[in-house]
Amino acid sequence: MSTETLTATHTHHDEHAHHEHHEPSFIFKYVFSTDHKMISKQFLITGIIMGCLGMLMSLLFRIQLAWPDESFGFLETLLGRWAKDGKIDPNYYMALVTIHGTIMVFYVLTAGLSGTFSNLLIPLQVGARDMASPFMNMLSYWFFFLSSVVLLSSFAVETGPASSGWTVYPPLSALQKAMPGSGLGTTLWLVAIILFIVSALLGGINYIVTVLNMRTKGMSMNRLPLTIWAFLLTACLGLLSFPVLLGAGLFLIFDRSFGTSFYLSDIYLNGIGALTNSGGSPIMYQHLFWFLGHPEVYIILLPALGITSEVIATNARKPIFGYSAMVISLLSIAVLSFIVWGHHMFITGMNPFLGTVFMYVTLIIAVPSAVKTFNYLATLWKGNIRFTPAMLFAIGLVSFFISGGLTGIYLGNAALDVQLHDSYFVVAHFHLVMGSAAIFGMFSGIYHWFPKMFGRMMNNTLGSLHFWLTFASAYMVFFPMHFMGLAGVPRRYYQFSLIPEFGIWMNVNIFITVAAMLGGAAQILFLYNFFRSIFKGKPATENPWESNTIEWSTPVKHLHGNWPGAIPTVYRGPHEYSRPDRELDYFPQHEVGNGEPVHYEGPAEVQKTYATDNKESASKVFFSSFAHLFMLRKA
Amino acid sequence: MNTTTKNIFKLALVAGIIFFAASLISKSVDIHQLNIENYSAEKPLFGTDEYQYEAPKELPANDAVATRVKWSLLFFVIILIMVIANAFDISALTSRLTGKQAINSNNVNKWVMLIFMIVGLSAVAWEYSVHGKHVMLGDSASEHGVQLDSMFSITLILTTIVFVITQILLFYFSFRYSKKDGQKALYYAHNNRLEVFWTLIPAIVLTLLVLRGHQTWRSIVYADVDGTKSTNIEIFAFQFGWNARYAGDDGILGVADYKFISGKNKLGLANPAEVDSLLVELIAALIAEEAAVKALPQTIEQLQKDLQAAKDLQDNEAMSSITKELEEINNGDRMDDLEASINRKTKQIERIEAIKKDPKVFATYFTKAEEDDVITQELHLVKDKLVTFKFRSRDIIHSAWLPHFRVQMNVVPGMPTKFTFIPTKTTKEAKAENGETFDYYLYCNKICGTSHYNMKMKVVIETQEEVDAWLKTQQMAFKAMPTPVAVPAVEILPDSATSTKDTTAKKLALK
Ligand code: HEM
Ligand SMILES: [Cu+2]
Ligand SMILES: [Cu+2]
């Protein structure tokens, strides 16, 4: 409804007028496209499909957890020999959990989120005609696509897909006979991940180069939208950490197939006997894995935070509160994320002193996260909030970020982790802070930039409905899991009915499954809205959200090269909303006019205190010195 | 007229939701005549539990189903109302009634924000009060657990306060500052004092938390650094089960090695007789496998004959199994398996013999300390006595978790790990609190394969006397067994040793 009022003033001109000429052939337009906008759509649609699969898998194994002793005919119809007598096989259960985790973490929230929005927004928001290397960009998508196909193909393998958890710890994953999924399924998993890493690296290099070198006139680093900051740092994280996973994966392949002993030592396997491997350490794999694994959670989260920062500023009609503080906290999160990986390994038997070190750095990382939260809250304060679906999802993200972030304080504490490690508390924690928060960031981005991607609007009412149902069901699914974990329920258990003490949670398990089904059903609303709007949505105007960033100055109809004429010059930061010296409550970055932001430190009361105390405070100097770091002006 | 209608709508909606939620919450609690003081493990808080096998069923089955249904209904209804609030397009209705401009969906969302906050926070409060009872499974049953629990409580209180305040601010701001026509947002881009303020406050709080966490952590991991104060018990993990090994009268756990594991010697203790019989077994298997390699052509012939016979008999089952086997041989899989197995066994024999040949190494392995070791299926510990678990895994990484004792440590193949602590509550005491069916367990908490979910060991805490008495009923690893031959220290079973050499030589010659 708000869009109606927003768009009513614009007249939409006929799209079909300049449709026919200079069209590349279908295959180069839609398949092997090198246009960043098309590639971003490819990433998005693949990501959505993978997301649906990941979600359906979670529903399947949730059924098992809720009704462990009942049989469901439809499961047998669906899964065949993996669900004999309508009950999922334990090995298949583990395979579902593993592939669910892998899909969600890598395929949806790394490629689907970062791939989509980095591709769409980096050229459009920094003012470039395309990525630095459009060809590499295309390769990046096709490696990702190939990787998805390989991963999914493992469902066709006789012994089933990888089933040692998304972390695929050896020796379980290294010994082909240790469980069925560790056979061909794990080989395919490893191949898929290697292809995925290639894709992530090709994309990441491109993103970094484009942001650093291809900004338009006037787009200094301190005028970059926070989305771009987030994508830049994400790409850096990926570029520095994915190669380590590549190494870890290669060693694992060697151990599996060529008899090396990187991760193996002193093993007697039932039915086989004493293995010859000697001298390796399975803990080394964990170090390598989490050296990627922890940055990975920020690779997932930072783009979501960047997206919501822009969405919240636009829809609260306020500058994001503390732009430099937001950038500094993004930066410090990115840097710190490289030295906290050991918090996943407190109880692996590593030296307790190392545990202490990792505990300290982990709790430090909570500080910039807290700063971000407070800045979000301050941005909402005295705003003029428009509840577009994008804005609703952004608010949802902040809520999840708080809920999930706070439980990180428990898990980062080595002493508490002795009890909480690998319990359902962990499942609750990462689903809120990484799963739900990042998914909401992704939804927020989809609703916000849909008009830019497809030239049409999504339906707002359906969008709000989708939000509220998903929001409520996500909390209903994951909140009770905290209590299960705190009461000693372990994760990655196929069935709880064999242990009497877990009996009290049976009803909760049913409740969670029902809530998850509800959440799943809510996604149908989204899919309907999304795919219908691509073809039948209300035609979009150039700047439907009255936003400041320059992607909204491109024509609705996509052009190769983005802007029909010269690329606009940028005169100010991205957040000049509701300036007191202007009639309109927005001030696009490219609009000629008073370039500098008005110096305004707050409402009258705050200003008064400033007037009486106008000597530079130490803190002010401290922060402005940081701010100067970003003044690497280009123009 | 239009504003009145609007307001009535809103009020009715809010009141309805709150009333509905409240009545349902109270009802669902009522159903079980819940009395929190009377709560105990056999009386689950909501509904009986069919899955709690050992617990007596308190309610008739129908009631349990009804409970479940109502449970899910509660939240379904809340959601349904939200759906209606949105789908029932109030704005369209009012605009038709008044002929004026539609209320925009902003207002609906704004109110749902407020409602969500209220319902959500009540649900959280309800969770804390009901499920919160189970948090940390009552008081810790170990000494360090008390400190860990107090660390937990501090964190819980702090984070809950922050949670409530920030969530309220988030939803309240969203509600309060939603768009109004003709209003402009406050242009307020930054305030460095505020930034410093809310950087420093969390930093200080987190510093306090981490310092205390450090203290707690140290008290857990450095409980017995040099390993002199505590009794050692070995916890042995395998796919899919646990064993405990007690040191016996000499107080020393005998040496063990994965290379010595055999059908009888499941933990691979360095017992000379056992190791020798393992060598014999290995060599016999080796010879058989080498023969099988040589006989592969004959095997194929035989199989082909069998296949023909099966074909004549039209025995489909036999046919398919024979075809499968043939294929395995023809594509080289059988050969690969045999060769790998021969290679493994040769290596194992070589390594065992290397240990036996070097008197110094021999002495470190074969200490006789293993003779009186006791291997058990249950873990019995003495109350108030410092104990150190020495973990050893046979195959995969497992993790030993004793949630009641706040004890957890990974069990890693090839890397010894340990955990030291003092249990403080006997099983009897725990049963008195939690009901007769209660028992302590050690769970596996690191995914380790198909039956990971059922890999547990019963734990019993008793007095010293009770543990001693129980240990007497358990079999000693080797003492009780008749030792077959008195084995000389270095050259054991000369004939088997030579035959190994032969086979190894043969192998080398083959290459
Ligand atoms: C549709 C909603 C979802 C439901 C109902 C759901 C539920 C679950 C459950 C029950 C588990 C198994 C926990 C265990 O036994 O250890 C799990 C695992 C996992 N989920 Fe989800 N999940 C959902 C969405 C997501 C999302 C959005 C993410 C993205 C980060 C995600 C990431 C993971 C990961 C990484 C694992 C761990 C897999 C492993 O143990 O190897 N899930 N999920
Ligand atoms: Cu981490
Ligand atoms: Cu295990």
CSV table of N, CA and C in Angstrom, one decimal, chain A residues 69 91 94 178 268 272 274 276 317-318 322 347-348 352 356 360 375 382-385 387 399 402-403 410 415 418-419 421-422 468-469 471-472 476 480 486-487 490 492-494 497 500-501 503 506-507 510-511 576-579 582 600-602 613 619 623, chain B residues 46 49 51 53-54 68 75 79 106 109 116 127 134 136-137 148 151 156 159 163 166-167 173-174 177 179-180 183-190 193 195-196 198 214 217 239 258 344 347 351 394 397 401 403-404 406 408-410 415 444-447 450 452-453:
chain,number,residue,atom,x,y,z
A,69,ASP,N,8.8,-42.9,16.8
A,69,ASP,CA,8.4,-44.3,16.8
A,69,ASP,C,7.2,-44.5,15.9
A,91,ASN,N,21.2,-43.6,9.0
A,91,ASN,CA,22.3,-43.1,8.2
A,91,ASN,C,21.7,-42.0,7.3
A,94,MET,N,21.3,-38.7,9.1
A,94,MET,CA,22.5,-38.0,9.3
A,94,MET,C,22.9,-37.3,7.9
A,178,ALA,N,33.7,-46.3,7.6
A,178,ALA,CA,33.3,-45.9,9.0
A,178,ALA,C,31.8,-45.8,9.0
A,268,TYR,N,41.7,-48.5,14.9
A,268,TYR,CA,41.3,-49.9,14.7
A,268,TYR,C,39.8,-49.8,14.3
A,272,ILE,N,37.5,-54.4,10.0
A,272,ILE,CA,38.7,-54.2,9.2
A,272,ILE,C,40.0,-54.6,9.9
A,274,ALA,N,43.4,-53.2,12.5
A,274,ALA,CA,44.2,-52.1,12.8
A,274,ALA,C,44.7,-51.5,11.4
A,276,THR,N,47.0,-49.0,9.0
A,276,THR,CA,48.5,-48.7,9.0
A,276,THR,C,48.8,-47.2,9.3
A,317,ARG,N,14.0,6.6,7.1
A,317,ARG,CA,14.2,8.0,6.5
A,317,ARG,C,15.2,8.7,7.4
A,318,LYS,N,16.2,8.1,7.8
A,318,LYS,CA,17.3,8.7,8.7
A,318,LYS,C,18.6,8.2,8.3
A,322,GLY,N,25.8,6.7,13.2
A,322,GLY,CA,27.2,6.4,13.4
A,322,GLY,C,27.8,5.6,12.2
A,347,ILE,N,36.9,-28.2,23.8
A,347,ILE,CA,37.0,-29.5,24.5
A,347,ILE,C,37.6,-30.6,23.6
A,348,THR,N,38.4,-30.2,22.6
A,348,THR,CA,39.0,-31.2,21.8
A,348,THR,C,40.2,-31.8,22.5
A,352,PRO,N,44.8,-26.2,27.4
A,352,PRO,CA,43.9,-25.3,28.0
A,352,PRO,C,44.3,-23.9,27.9
A,356,THR,N,42.1,-20.5,26.8
A,356,THR,CA,42.0,-19.2,27.4
A,356,THR,C,42.1,-18.1,26.4
A,360,TYR,N,39.3,-15.2,25.3
A,360,TYR,CA,39.4,-13.7,25.4
A,360,TYR,C,39.1,-13.0,24.1
A,375,ASN,N,23.6,1.0,17.3
A,375,ASN,CA,23.5,1.9,16.2
A,375,ASN,C,22.2,1.7,15.4
A,382,LYS,N,13.2,8.1,16.6
A,382,LYS,CA,12.7,9.3,16.0
A,382,LYS,C,12.8,9.2,14.5
A,383,GLY,N,12.7,8.0,14.0
A,383,GLY,CA,12.6,7.9,12.5
A,383,GLY,C,11.2,8.1,12.0
A,384,ASN,N,11.0,7.9,10.7
A,384,ASN,CA,9.7,8.0,10.2
A,384,ASN,C,9.5,6.7,9.4
A,385,ILE,N,9.3,5.6,10.1
A,385,ILE,CA,9.5,4.3,9.6
A,385,ILE,C,8.4,3.8,8.6
A,387,PHE,N,7.0,0.6,6.9
A,387,PHE,CA,7.2,-0.9,7.0
A,387,PHE,C,7.0,-1.6,5.6
A,399,SER,N,16.4,-8.3,15.5
A,399,SER,CA,15.9,-9.0,16.7
A,399,SER,C,16.7,-10.4,16.8
A,402,ILE,N,20.2,-9.9,18.0
A,402,ILE,CA,20.3,-9.8,19.5
A,402,ILE,C,20.2,-11.1,20.2
A,403,SER,N,19.1,-11.8,19.8
A,403,SER,CA,18.8,-13.1,20.5
A,403,SER,C,20.0,-14.1,20.4
A,410,TYR,N,27.6,-17.1,26.0
A,410,TYR,CA,27.8,-18.3,26.8
A,410,TYR,C,28.8,-19.2,26.1
A,415,ALA,N,34.6,-22.1,29.9
A,415,ALA,CA,34.1,-22.9,31.0
A,415,ALA,C,32.7,-23.4,30.8
A,418,VAL,N,32.2,-26.2,28.2
A,418,VAL,CA,32.3,-27.6,28.6
A,418,VAL,C,31.0,-28.3,28.6
A,419,GLN,N,30.0,-27.6,29.2
A,419,GLN,CA,28.7,-28.2,29.3
A,419,GLN,C,27.8,-28.0,28.0
A,421,HIS,N,28.8,-27.4,24.7
A,421,HIS,CA,29.3,-27.8,23.4
A,421,HIS,C,28.4,-28.9,22.8
A,422,ASP,N,28.1,-28.8,21.5
A,422,ASP,CA,27.4,-29.8,20.8
A,422,ASP,C,26.0,-30.2,21.4
A,468,TRP,N,5.7,-12.0,8.9
A,468,TRP,CA,5.2,-12.3,10.3
A,468,TRP,C,5.2,-13.8,10.5
A,469,LEU,N,4.7,-14.5,9.5
A,469,LEU,CA,4.7,-16.0,9.7
A,469,LEU,C,6.1,-16.5,9.9
A,471,PHE,N,8.8,-15.0,10.8
A,471,PHE,CA,9.4,-14.4,12.0
A,471,PHE,C,8.9,-15.3,13.3
A,472,ALA,N,7.6,-15.4,13.4
A,472,ALA,CA,7.0,-16.1,14.5
A,472,ALA,C,7.5,-17.6,14.5
A,476,MET,N,9.6,-19.8,17.2
A,476,MET,CA,9.0,-20.9,17.8
A,476,MET,C,9.8,-22.2,17.6
A,480,PRO,N,12.8,-22.6,21.9
A,480,PRO,CA,12.8,-23.7,22.8
A,480,PRO,C,14.0,-24.6,22.8
A,486,LEU,N,20.2,-26.7,27.3
A,486,LEU,CA,20.6,-26.5,28.7
A,486,LEU,C,20.3,-27.6,29.6
A,487,ALA,N,19.3,-28.4,29.1
A,487,ALA,CA,18.9,-29.6,30.0
A,487,ALA,C,19.6,-30.8,29.5
A,490,PRO,N,21.7,-33.7,23.5
A,490,PRO,CA,22.8,-33.5,22.5
A,490,PRO,C,22.3,-33.3,21.1
A,492,ARG,N,22.6,-33.7,16.8
A,492,ARG,CA,22.9,-34.7,15.9
A,492,ARG,C,22.5,-36.1,16.4
A,493,TYR,N,21.4,-36.2,17.1
A,493,TYR,CA,20.9,-37.4,17.6
A,493,TYR,C,19.7,-37.8,16.7
A,494,TYR,N,19.7,-39.0,16.3
A,494,TYR,CA,18.6,-39.4,15.3
A,494,TYR,C,17.3,-39.6,16.0
A,497,SER,N,14.0,-41.1,21.8
A,497,SER,CA,13.1,-41.9,22.6
A,497,SER,C,13.8,-43.1,23.3
A,500,PRO,N,15.5,-42.4,28.4
A,500,PRO,CA,14.3,-42.0,29.1
A,500,PRO,C,14.3,-40.5,29.6
A,501,GLU,N,15.5,-40.0,29.9
A,501,GLU,CA,15.6,-38.7,30.5
A,501,GLU,C,15.1,-37.6,29.5
A,503,GLY,N,12.6,-37.9,27.6
A,503,GLY,CA,11.2,-38.0,27.4
A,503,GLY,C,10.4,-36.7,27.6
A,506,MET,N,9.6,-34.6,24.4
A,506,MET,CA,8.9,-35.1,23.2
A,506,MET,C,7.9,-34.1,22.7
A,507,ASN,N,7.1,-33.6,23.7
A,507,ASN,CA,6.1,-32.6,23.2
A,507,ASN,C,6.7,-31.4,22.6
A,510,ILE,N,7.6,-32.1,19.1
A,510,ILE,CA,6.5,-32.1,18.2
A,510,ILE,C,6.1,-30.6,17.9
A,511,PHE,N,6.1,-29.8,19.0
A,511,PHE,CA,5.8,-28.4,18.8
A,511,PHE,C,6.7,-27.7,17.8
A,576,GLU,N,21.9,10.8,3.4
A,576,GLU,CA,21.3,12.1,3.7
A,576,GLU,C,19.8,12.2,3.6
A,577,TYR,N,19.2,11.5,4.6
A,577,TYR,CA,17.7,11.4,4.6
A,577,TYR,C,17.2,12.5,5.6
A,578,SER,N,16.1,13.1,5.3
A,578,SER,CA,15.4,14.0,6.2
A,578,SER,C,16.3,15.2,6.6
A,579,ARG,N,17.1,15.7,5.7
A,579,ARG,CA,17.9,16.8,6.1
A,579,ARG,C,17.0,18.0,6.4
A,582,ARG,N,16.2,20.7,3.7
A,582,ARG,CA,15.6,20.3,2.4
A,582,ARG,C,14.1,20.0,2.6
A,600,TYR,N,25.5,18.1,12.2
A,600,TYR,CA,24.4,18.1,13.1
A,600,TYR,C,24.6,17.0,14.1
A,601,GLU,N,24.8,17.3,15.3
A,601,GLU,CA,25.2,16.2,16.3
A,601,GLU,C,24.0,15.7,17.1
A,602,GLY,N,22.8,16.1,16.7
A,602,GLY,CA,21.7,15.6,17.5
A,602,GLY,C,20.6,16.6,17.8
A,613,ASP,N,30.2,23.1,25.8
A,613,ASP,CA,31.4,22.3,26.0
A,613,ASP,C,32.0,22.0,24.6
A,619,SER,N,37.4,11.4,22.9
A,619,SER,CA,36.8,10.4,22.1
A,619,SER,C,36.5,10.9,20.7
A,623,PHE,N,37.7,9.1,17.3
A,623,PHE,CA,36.9,8.6,16.2
A,623,PHE,C,37.2,9.3,14.9
B,46,PHE,N,4.5,-31.2,30.8
B,46,PHE,CA,3.3,-31.1,29.9
B,46,PHE,C,3.0,-32.4,29.3
B,49,ASP,N,4.4,-38.8,28.8
B,49,ASP,CA,5.3,-39.1,27.7
B,49,ASP,C,5.3,-40.5,27.4
B,51,TYR,N,7.2,-41.8,25.4
B,51,TYR,CA,8.6,-42.2,25.1
B,51,TYR,C,9.4,-42.4,26.3
B,53,TYR,N,10.0,-44.5,28.6
B,53,TYR,CA,9.6,-45.9,28.8
B,53,TYR,C,9.5,-46.3,30.2
B,54,GLU,N,10.5,-45.9,31.0
B,54,GLU,CA,10.5,-46.5,32.3
B,54,GLU,C,9.6,-45.7,33.3
B,68,ARG,N,-1.2,-32.7,23.3
B,68,ARG,CA,-0.4,-32.4,22.2
B,68,ARG,C,-1.1,-31.4,21.2
B,75,PHE,N,-0.2,-22.0,19.6
B,75,PHE,CA,0.6,-21.1,18.8
B,75,PHE,C,0.0,-20.9,17.4
B,79,ILE,N,-0.9,-17.3,15.5
B,79,ILE,CA,-0.5,-17.1,14.1
B,79,ILE,C,-1.7,-16.7,13.3
B,106,ASN,N,1.1,0.3,6.8
B,106,ASN,CA,2.1,0.7,7.9
B,106,ASN,C,1.5,0.6,9.2
B,109,ASN,N,1.1,-3.0,10.4
B,109,ASN,CA,2.4,-3.6,10.8
B,109,ASN,C,2.8,-3.0,12.1
B,116,PHE,N,3.3,-8.4,18.8
B,116,PHE,CA,4.4,-9.4,18.7
B,116,PHE,C,5.3,-9.3,19.9
B,127,GLU,N,8.4,-19.6,28.9
B,127,GLU,CA,9.5,-20.6,28.7
B,127,GLU,C,10.4,-20.6,29.9
B,134,HIS,N,14.3,-27.0,34.0
B,134,HIS,CA,15.2,-28.1,33.6
B,134,HIS,C,16.6,-27.6,33.4
B,136,MET,N,20.2,-26.7,33.2
B,136,MET,CA,21.3,-27.3,34.0
B,136,MET,C,20.9,-28.4,34.8
B,137,LEU,N,19.8,-29.1,34.6
B,137,LEU,CA,19.4,-30.3,35.2
B,137,LEU,C,19.5,-30.3,36.7
B,148,LEU,N,30.8,-23.6,37.8
B,148,LEU,CA,30.4,-23.4,36.4
B,148,LEU,C,28.9,-22.9,36.4
B,151,MET,N,28.8,-19.3,37.2
B,151,MET,CA,29.2,-18.5,36.0
B,151,MET,C,28.0,-18.5,35.0
B,156,LEU,N,23.4,-15.7,32.5
B,156,LEU,CA,22.0,-15.8,32.2
B,156,LEU,C,21.3,-14.5,32.6
B,159,THR,N,22.5,-11.5,30.3
B,159,THR,CA,22.0,-11.5,29.0
B,159,THR,C,20.5,-11.4,28.9
B,163,PHE,N,18.7,-8.7,26.8
B,163,PHE,CA,17.8,-9.2,25.8
B,163,PHE,C,16.4,-8.5,25.9
B,166,THR,N,16.8,-4.6,25.0
B,166,THR,CA,17.0,-4.3,23.6
B,166,THR,C,15.9,-4.7,22.7
B,167,GLN,N,15.3,-5.8,23.0
B,167,GLN,CA,14.1,-6.2,22.2
B,167,GLN,C,12.9,-5.3,22.4
B,173,PHE,N,10.4,1.2,19.4
B,173,PHE,CA,10.8,2.2,18.4
B,173,PHE,C,10.1,2.0,17.1
B,174,SER,N,10.0,0.7,16.7
B,174,SER,CA,9.3,0.4,15.4
B,174,SER,C,7.9,0.9,15.5
B,177,TYR,N,7.7,5.0,16.2
B,177,TYR,CA,8.2,6.0,15.2
B,177,TYR,C,7.8,5.5,13.8
B,179,LYS,N,5.7,5.6,10.3
B,179,LYS,CA,5.5,6.8,9.4
B,179,LYS,C,4.2,7.5,9.7
B,180,LYS,N,4.3,8.8,9.8
B,180,LYS,CA,3.1,9.6,9.9
B,180,LYS,C,3.1,10.6,8.8
B,183,GLN,N,5.1,14.2,8.7
B,183,GLN,CA,6.2,14.2,9.7
B,183,GLN,C,7.5,13.9,9.0
B,184,LYS,N,8.6,14.4,9.6
B,184,LYS,CA,9.9,14.2,9.0
B,184,LYS,C,10.7,13.5,10.1
B,185,ALA,N,11.6,12.6,9.7
B,185,ALA,CA,12.5,12.0,10.7
B,185,ALA,C,13.5,13.0,11.2
B,186,LEU,N,14.0,12.7,12.3
B,186,LEU,CA,15.1,13.6,12.9
B,186,LEU,C,16.4,13.3,12.2
B,187,TYR,N,17.0,14.3,11.7
B,187,TYR,CA,18.3,14.2,11.0
B,187,TYR,C,19.3,14.1,12.1
B,188,TYR,N,19.8,12.9,12.4
B,188,TYR,CA,20.7,12.7,13.5
B,188,TYR,C,21.7,11.6,13.1
B,189,ALA,N,22.9,12.1,12.6
B,189,ALA,CA,23.7,11.1,11.9
B,189,ALA,C,24.7,10.4,12.9
B,190,HIS,N,25.2,11.1,13.9
B,190,HIS,CA,26.1,10.4,14.8
B,190,HIS,C,26.3,11.2,16.0
B,193,ARG,N,30.0,10.6,21.5
B,193,ARG,CA,30.0,10.3,22.9
B,193,ARG,C,29.1,9.0,23.1
B,195,GLU,N,28.6,6.7,21.0
B,195,GLU,CA,29.4,5.6,20.5
B,195,GLU,C,30.4,5.1,21.5
B,196,VAL,N,31.1,6.0,22.0
B,196,VAL,CA,32.1,5.6,23.0
B,196,VAL,C,31.4,5.0,24.2
B,198,TRP,N,28.5,3.4,24.3
B,198,TRP,CA,28.1,2.0,24.2
B,198,TRP,C,29.1,1.1,23.5
B,214,HIS,N,37.6,-17.1,32.9
B,214,HIS,CA,39.0,-17.5,32.9
B,214,HIS,C,39.2,-18.3,34.2
B,217,TRP,N,37.4,-21.6,34.2
B,217,TRP,CA,38.1,-22.5,33.2
B,217,TRP,C,39.3,-23.1,33.9
B,239,GLN,N,33.0,-47.5,18.2
B,239,GLN,CA,31.7,-47.5,17.5
B,239,GLN,C,31.0,-48.7,17.9
B,258,TYR,N,46.5,-49.7,20.1
B,258,TYR,CA,45.4,-50.2,19.1
B,258,TYR,C,45.9,-51.4,18.3
B,344,ARG,N,47.9,-54.4,5.3
B,344,ARG,CA,47.7,-53.9,6.7
B,344,ARG,C,48.2,-54.9,7.7
B,347,LYS,N,52.0,-55.0,7.9
B,347,LYS,CA,52.5,-53.8,8.7
B,347,LYS,C,52.3,-54.1,10.2
B,351,ARG,N,55.1,-54.2,13.0
B,351,ARG,CA,55.2,-53.2,14.1
B,351,ARG,C,55.2,-53.9,15.4
B,394,ARG,N,39.0,-46.0,20.0
B,394,ARG,CA,39.5,-47.0,19.1
B,394,ARG,C,39.5,-46.6,17.7
B,397,ILE,N,36.4,-40.0,16.4
B,397,ILE,CA,36.3,-39.0,17.5
B,397,ILE,C,35.0,-39.2,18.2
B,401,TRP,N,30.2,-37.1,27.4
B,401,TRP,CA,29.5,-36.0,28.0
B,401,TRP,C,28.7,-36.6,29.2
B,403,PRO,N,26.3,-34.8,31.4
B,403,PRO,CA,25.7,-33.5,31.7
B,403,PRO,C,25.5,-33.2,33.1
B,404,HIS,N,25.1,-34.1,33.9
B,404,HIS,CA,24.8,-33.8,35.3
B,404,HIS,C,26.1,-33.4,36.1
B,406,ARG,N,28.6,-31.7,34.5
B,406,ARG,CA,29.3,-30.6,33.7
B,406,ARG,C,30.6,-31.1,33.2
B,408,GLN,N,32.7,-32.7,30.0
B,408,GLN,CA,32.7,-33.2,28.6
B,408,GLN,C,34.1,-33.1,28.1
B,409,MET,N,34.5,-34.1,27.3
B,409,MET,CA,35.8,-34.1,26.7
B,409,MET,C,35.8,-35.0,25.5
B,410,ASN,N,36.4,-34.5,24.4
B,410,ASN,CA,36.5,-35.3,23.2
B,410,ASN,C,37.4,-36.5,23.4
B,415,MET,N,45.3,-39.5,20.2
B,415,MET,CA,45.7,-38.4,21.0
B,415,MET,C,45.0,-38.5,22.4
B,444,CYS,N,27.5,-40.2,24.2
B,444,CYS,CA,28.5,-39.7,23.2
B,444,CYS,C,27.9,-38.5,22.6
B,445,ASN,N,28.8,-37.5,22.5
B,445,ASN,CA,28.3,-36.2,22.0
B,445,ASN,C,29.2,-35.6,20.8
B,446,LYS,N,29.7,-36.6,20.1
B,446,LYS,CA,30.4,-36.1,18.8
B,446,LYS,C,30.0,-37.1,17.8
B,447,ILE,N,29.4,-36.6,16.7
B,447,ILE,CA,28.8,-37.5,15.7
B,447,ILE,C,29.9,-38.6,15.3
B,450,THR,N,26.5,-44.4,12.5
B,450,THR,CA,25.1,-44.8,12.4
B,450,THR,C,24.4,-44.8,13.8
B,452,HIS,N,25.3,-43.4,16.7
B,452,HIS,CA,25.8,-42.3,17.6
B,452,HIS,C,24.8,-42.0,18.6
B,453,TYR,N,23.5,-42.0,18.2
B,453,TYR,CA,22.4,-41.6,19.1
B,453,TYR,C,22.1,-42.5,20.3
